[in-house]
mmCIF file of C-alpha atoms in Angstrom:
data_model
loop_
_atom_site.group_PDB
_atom_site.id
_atom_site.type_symbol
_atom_site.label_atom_id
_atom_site.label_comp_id
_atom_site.label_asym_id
_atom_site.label_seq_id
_atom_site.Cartn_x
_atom_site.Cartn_y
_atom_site.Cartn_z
ATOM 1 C CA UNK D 1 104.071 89.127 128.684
ATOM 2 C CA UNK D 2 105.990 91.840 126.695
ATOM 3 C CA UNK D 3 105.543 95.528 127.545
ATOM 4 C CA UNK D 4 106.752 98.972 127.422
ATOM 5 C CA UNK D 5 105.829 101.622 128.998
ATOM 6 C CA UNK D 6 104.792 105.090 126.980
ATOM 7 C CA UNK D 7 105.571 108.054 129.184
ATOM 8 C CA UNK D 8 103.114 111.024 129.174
ATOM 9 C CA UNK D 9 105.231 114.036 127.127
ATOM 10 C CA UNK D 10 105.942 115.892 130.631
ATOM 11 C CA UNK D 11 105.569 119.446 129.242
ATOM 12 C CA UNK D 12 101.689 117.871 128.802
ATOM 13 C CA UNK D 13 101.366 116.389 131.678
ATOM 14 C CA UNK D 14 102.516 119.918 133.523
ATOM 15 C CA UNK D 15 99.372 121.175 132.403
ATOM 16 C CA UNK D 16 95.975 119.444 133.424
ATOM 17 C CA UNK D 17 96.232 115.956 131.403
ATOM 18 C CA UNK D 18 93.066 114.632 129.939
ATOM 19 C CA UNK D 19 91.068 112.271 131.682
ATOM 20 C CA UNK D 20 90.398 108.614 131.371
ATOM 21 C CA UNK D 21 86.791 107.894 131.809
ATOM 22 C CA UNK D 22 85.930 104.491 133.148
ATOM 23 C CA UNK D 23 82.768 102.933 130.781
ATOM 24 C CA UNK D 24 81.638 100.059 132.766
ATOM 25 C CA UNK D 25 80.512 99.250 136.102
ATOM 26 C CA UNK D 26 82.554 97.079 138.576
ATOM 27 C CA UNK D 27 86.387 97.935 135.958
ATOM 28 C CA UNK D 28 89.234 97.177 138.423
ATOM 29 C CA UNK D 29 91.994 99.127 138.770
ATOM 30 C CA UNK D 30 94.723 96.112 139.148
ATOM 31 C CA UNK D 31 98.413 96.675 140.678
ATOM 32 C CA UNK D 32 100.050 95.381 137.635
ATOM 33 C CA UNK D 33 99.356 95.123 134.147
ATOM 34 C CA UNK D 34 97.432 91.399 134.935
ATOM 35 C CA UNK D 35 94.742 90.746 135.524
ATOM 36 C CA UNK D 36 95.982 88.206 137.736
ATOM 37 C CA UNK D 37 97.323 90.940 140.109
ATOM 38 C CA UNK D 38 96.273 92.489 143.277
ATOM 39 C CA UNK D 39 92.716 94.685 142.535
ATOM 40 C CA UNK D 40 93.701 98.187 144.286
ATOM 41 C CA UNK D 41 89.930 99.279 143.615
ATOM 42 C CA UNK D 42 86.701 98.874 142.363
ATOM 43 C CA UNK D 43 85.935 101.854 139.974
ATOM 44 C CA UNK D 44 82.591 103.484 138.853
ATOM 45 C CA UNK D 45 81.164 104.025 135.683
ATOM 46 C CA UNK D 46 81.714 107.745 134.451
ATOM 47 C CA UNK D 47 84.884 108.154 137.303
ATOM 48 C CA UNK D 48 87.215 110.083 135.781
ATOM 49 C CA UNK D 49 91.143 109.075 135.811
ATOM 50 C CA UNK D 50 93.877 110.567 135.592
ATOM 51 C CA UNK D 51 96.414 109.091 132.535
ATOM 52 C CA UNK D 52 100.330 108.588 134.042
ATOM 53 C CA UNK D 53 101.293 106.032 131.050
ATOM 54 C CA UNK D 54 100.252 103.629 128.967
ATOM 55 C CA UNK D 55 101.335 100.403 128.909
ATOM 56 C CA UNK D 56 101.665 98.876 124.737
ATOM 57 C CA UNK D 57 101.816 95.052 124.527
ATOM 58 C CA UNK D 58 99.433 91.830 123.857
ATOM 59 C CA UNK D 59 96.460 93.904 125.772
ATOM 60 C CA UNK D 60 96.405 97.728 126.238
ATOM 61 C CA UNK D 61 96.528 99.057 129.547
ATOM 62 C CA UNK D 62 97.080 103.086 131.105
ATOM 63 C CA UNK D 63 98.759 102.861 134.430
ATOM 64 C CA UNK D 64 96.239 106.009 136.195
ATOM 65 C CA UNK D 65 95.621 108.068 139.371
ATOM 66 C CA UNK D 66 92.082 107.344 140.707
ATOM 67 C CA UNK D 67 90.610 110.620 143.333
ATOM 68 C CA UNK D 68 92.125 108.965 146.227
ATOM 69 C CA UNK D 69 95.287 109.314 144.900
ATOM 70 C CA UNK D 70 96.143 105.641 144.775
ATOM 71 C CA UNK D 71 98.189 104.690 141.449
ATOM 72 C CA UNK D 72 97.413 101.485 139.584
ATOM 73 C CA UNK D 73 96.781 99.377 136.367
ATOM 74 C CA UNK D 74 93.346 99.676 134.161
ATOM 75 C CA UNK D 75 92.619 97.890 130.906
ATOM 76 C CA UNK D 76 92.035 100.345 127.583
ATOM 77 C CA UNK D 77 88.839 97.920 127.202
ATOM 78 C CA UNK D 78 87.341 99.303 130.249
ATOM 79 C CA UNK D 79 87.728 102.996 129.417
ATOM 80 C CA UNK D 80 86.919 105.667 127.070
ATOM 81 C CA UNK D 81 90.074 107.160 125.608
ATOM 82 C CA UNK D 82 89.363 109.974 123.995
ATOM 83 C CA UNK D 83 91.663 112.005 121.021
ATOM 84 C CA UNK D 84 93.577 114.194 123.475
ATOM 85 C CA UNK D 85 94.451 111.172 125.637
ATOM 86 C CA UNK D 86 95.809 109.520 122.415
ATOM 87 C CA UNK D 87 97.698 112.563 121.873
ATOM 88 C CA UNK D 88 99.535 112.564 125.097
ATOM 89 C CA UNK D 89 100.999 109.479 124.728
ATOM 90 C CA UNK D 90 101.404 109.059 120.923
ATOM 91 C CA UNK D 91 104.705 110.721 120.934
ATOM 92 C CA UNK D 92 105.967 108.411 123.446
ATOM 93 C CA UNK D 93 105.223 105.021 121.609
ATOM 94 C CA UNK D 94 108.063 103.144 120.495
ATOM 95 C CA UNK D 95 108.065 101.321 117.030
ATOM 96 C CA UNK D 96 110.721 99.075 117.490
ATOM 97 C CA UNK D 97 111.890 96.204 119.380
ATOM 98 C CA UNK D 98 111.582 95.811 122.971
ATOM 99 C CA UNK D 99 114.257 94.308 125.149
ATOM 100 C CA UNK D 100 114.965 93.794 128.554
ATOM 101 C CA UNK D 101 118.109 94.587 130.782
ATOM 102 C CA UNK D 102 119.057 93.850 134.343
ATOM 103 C CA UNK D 103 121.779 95.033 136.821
ATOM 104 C CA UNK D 104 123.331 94.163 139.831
ATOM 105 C CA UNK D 105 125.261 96.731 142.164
ATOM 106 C CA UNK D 106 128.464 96.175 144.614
ATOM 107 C CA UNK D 107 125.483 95.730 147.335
ATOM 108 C CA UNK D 108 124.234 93.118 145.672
ATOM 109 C CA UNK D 109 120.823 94.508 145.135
ATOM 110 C CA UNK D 110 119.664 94.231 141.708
ATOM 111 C CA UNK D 111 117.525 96.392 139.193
ATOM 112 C CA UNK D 112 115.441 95.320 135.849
ATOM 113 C CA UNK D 113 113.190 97.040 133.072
ATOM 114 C CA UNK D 114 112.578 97.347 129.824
ATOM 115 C CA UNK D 115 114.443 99.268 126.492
ATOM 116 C CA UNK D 116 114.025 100.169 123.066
ATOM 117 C CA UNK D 117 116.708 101.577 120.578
ATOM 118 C CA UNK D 118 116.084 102.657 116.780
ATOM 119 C CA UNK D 119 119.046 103.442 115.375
ATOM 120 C CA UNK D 120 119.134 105.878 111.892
ATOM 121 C CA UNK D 121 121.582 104.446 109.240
ATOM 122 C CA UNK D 122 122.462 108.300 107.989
ATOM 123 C CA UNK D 123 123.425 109.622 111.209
ATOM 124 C CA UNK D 124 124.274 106.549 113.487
ATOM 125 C CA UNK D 125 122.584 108.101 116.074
ATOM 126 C CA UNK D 126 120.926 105.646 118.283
ATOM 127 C CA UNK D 127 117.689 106.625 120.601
ATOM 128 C CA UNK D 128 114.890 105.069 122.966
ATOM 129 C CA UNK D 129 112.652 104.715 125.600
ATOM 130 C CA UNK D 130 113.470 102.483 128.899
ATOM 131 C CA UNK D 131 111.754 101.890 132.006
ATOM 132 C CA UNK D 132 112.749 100.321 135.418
ATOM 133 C CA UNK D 133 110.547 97.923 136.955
ATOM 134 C CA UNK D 134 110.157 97.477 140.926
ATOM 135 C CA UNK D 135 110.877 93.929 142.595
ATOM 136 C CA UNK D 136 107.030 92.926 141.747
ATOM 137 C CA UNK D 137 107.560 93.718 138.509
ATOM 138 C CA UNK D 138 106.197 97.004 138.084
ATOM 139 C CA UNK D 139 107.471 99.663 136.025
ATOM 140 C CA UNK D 140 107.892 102.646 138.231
ATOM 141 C CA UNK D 141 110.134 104.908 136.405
ATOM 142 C CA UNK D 142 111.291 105.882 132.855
ATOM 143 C CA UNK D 143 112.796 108.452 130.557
ATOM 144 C CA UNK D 144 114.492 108.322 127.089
ATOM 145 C CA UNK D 145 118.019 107.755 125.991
ATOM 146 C CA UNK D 146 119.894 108.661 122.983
ATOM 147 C CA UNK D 147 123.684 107.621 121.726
ATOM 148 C CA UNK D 148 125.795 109.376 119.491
ATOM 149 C CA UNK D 149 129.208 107.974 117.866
ATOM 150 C CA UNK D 150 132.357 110.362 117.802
ATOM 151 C CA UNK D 151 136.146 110.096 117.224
ATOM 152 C CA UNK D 152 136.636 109.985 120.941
ATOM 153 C CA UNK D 153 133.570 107.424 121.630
ATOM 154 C CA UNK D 154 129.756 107.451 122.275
ATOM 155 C CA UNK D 155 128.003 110.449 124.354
ATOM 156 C CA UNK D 156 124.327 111.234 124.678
ATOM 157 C CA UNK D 157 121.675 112.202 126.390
ATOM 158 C CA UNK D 158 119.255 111.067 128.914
ATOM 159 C CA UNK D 159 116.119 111.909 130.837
ATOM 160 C CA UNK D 160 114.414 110.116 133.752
ATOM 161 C CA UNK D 161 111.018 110.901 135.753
ATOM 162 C CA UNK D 162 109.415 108.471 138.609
ATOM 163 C CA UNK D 163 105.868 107.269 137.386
ATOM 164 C CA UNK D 164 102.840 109.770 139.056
ATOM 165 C CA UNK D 165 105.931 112.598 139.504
ATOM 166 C CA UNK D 166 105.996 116.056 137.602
ATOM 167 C CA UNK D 167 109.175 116.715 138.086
ATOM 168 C CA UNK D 168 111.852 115.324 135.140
ATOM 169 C CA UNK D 169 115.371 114.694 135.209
ATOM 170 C CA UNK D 170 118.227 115.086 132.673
ATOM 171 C CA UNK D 171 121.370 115.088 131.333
ATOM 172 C CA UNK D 172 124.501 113.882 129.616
ATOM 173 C CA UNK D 173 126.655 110.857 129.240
ATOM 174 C CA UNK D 174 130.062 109.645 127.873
ATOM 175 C CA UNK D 175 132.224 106.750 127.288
ATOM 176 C CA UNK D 176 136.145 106.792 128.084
ATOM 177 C CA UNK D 177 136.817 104.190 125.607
ATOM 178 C CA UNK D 178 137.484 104.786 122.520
ATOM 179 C CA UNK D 179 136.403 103.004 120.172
ATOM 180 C CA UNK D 180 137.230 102.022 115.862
ATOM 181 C CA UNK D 181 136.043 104.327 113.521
ATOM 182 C CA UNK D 182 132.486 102.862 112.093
ATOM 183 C CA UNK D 183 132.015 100.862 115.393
ATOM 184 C CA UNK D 184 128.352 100.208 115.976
ATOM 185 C CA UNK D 185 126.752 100.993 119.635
ATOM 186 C CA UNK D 186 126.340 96.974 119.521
ATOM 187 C CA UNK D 187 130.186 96.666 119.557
ATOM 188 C CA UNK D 188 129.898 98.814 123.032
ATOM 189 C CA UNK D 189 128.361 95.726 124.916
ATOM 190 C CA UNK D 190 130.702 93.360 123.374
ATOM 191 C CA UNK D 191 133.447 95.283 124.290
ATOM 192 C CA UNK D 192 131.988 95.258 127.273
ATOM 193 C CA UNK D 193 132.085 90.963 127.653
ATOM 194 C CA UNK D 194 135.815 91.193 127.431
ATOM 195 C CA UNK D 195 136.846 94.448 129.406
ATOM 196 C CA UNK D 196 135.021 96.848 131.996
ATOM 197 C CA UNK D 197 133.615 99.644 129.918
ATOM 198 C CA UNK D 198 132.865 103.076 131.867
ATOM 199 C CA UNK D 199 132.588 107.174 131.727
ATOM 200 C CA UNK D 200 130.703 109.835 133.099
ATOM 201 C CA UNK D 201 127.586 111.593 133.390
ATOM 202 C CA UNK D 202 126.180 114.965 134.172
ATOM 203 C CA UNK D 203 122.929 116.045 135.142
ATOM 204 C CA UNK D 204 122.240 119.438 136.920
ATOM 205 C CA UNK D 205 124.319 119.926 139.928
ATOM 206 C CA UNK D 206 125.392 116.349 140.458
ATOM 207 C CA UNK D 207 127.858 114.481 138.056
ATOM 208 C CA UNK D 208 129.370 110.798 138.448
ATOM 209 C CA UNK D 209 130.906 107.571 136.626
ATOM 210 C CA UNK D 210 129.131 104.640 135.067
ATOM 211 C CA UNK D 211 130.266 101.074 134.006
ATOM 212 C CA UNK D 212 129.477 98.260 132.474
ATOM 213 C CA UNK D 213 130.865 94.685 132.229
ATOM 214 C CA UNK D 214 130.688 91.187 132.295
ATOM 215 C CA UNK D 215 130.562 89.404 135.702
ATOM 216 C CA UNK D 216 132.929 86.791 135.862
#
């Protein structure tokens, strides 16, 4: 099943979100988005939920926070989404394709999720959404991304937040390779098949390198 995750817009979500409000009795809130996963709860007709994301593939879902605080998976079909809950994530819907990406550190453990990018023939500026999915397959964090080509390489910018967290992170990025003039940010990851491709980033307080290659 393909999915992506739309964030809530955080400066929203700062302020009291609009609720969710369950319209049938005996809706399950489900662990994943599948209805084939673990059932966390059984909710009541009329309970209100709180919206953390919403999940856009074959079937709708909005990944909430139920009164006990437990986090979890409910189908659109089983709630009332009103205009203001449309509005919070309507932003945050990508139009484009969705693909998938995986990495493996120097501990061997390894990470997966989900990314769009939409690139604008004028500018050549490339932007997206991505999320990062736990070992079950759930997506428990995401953020945006953005790519921008100059005569020294690519830089950007990026944000990140943890699903059911208030609290967003940001900041920059940039490649040490340089790269042709008119070089698309596909010929990045085929560089990237033949040599290791790296730079920096730089978020608030903490900075660090990045890299990308092909394991042999």
């Amino acid at each position: 099943m393909s999915c992506v995750l739309a964030l809530a817009s955080p400066a929203i979500a700062a302020d009291a979100p609009p609720a969710l409000v369950v319209n049938k009795t005996g809706a399950q809130l489900f662990s994943r988005q599948d209805e084939a996963s673990p059932v966390l709860a059984t909710l009541r007709r009329g309970e209100r939920l709180t919206p953390l994301a919403q999940g856009i593939g074959p079937t709708s879902w909005y990944m909430v926070r139920v009164l006990s605080g437990d986090i979890g998976w409910v189908k659109a079909s089983d709630v009332d989404v009103s205009y203001e809950v449309t509005e919070l994530f309507k932003e945050n819907i990508p139009s484009g394709p969705i693909y998938t990406w995986s990495a493996v550190t120097s501990a061997g453990r390894t990470f997966a999720g989900t990314f769009t990018a939409d690139a604008d023939p004028a500018t050549g500026t490339v932007s997206g959404i991505w999320t990062l999915r736990d070992s079950a397959g759930k997506n428990v964090m995401g953020g945006s991304w953005s790519a921008n080509k100059t005569e020294k390489g690519w830089n950007g910018a990026w944000s990140a937040r943890v699903l059911g967290s208030k609290n967003e992170y940001s900041g920059t990025w940039t490649t040490s390779h340089r790269f042709p003039t008119g070089a698309s940010f596909a010929d990045l990851f085929e560089a990237a098949a033949k040599e290791v491709i790296g730079g920096e980033w730089l978020a608030t307080g903490n900075s660090g390198s990045w890299s990308i290659y092909r394991p042999k």
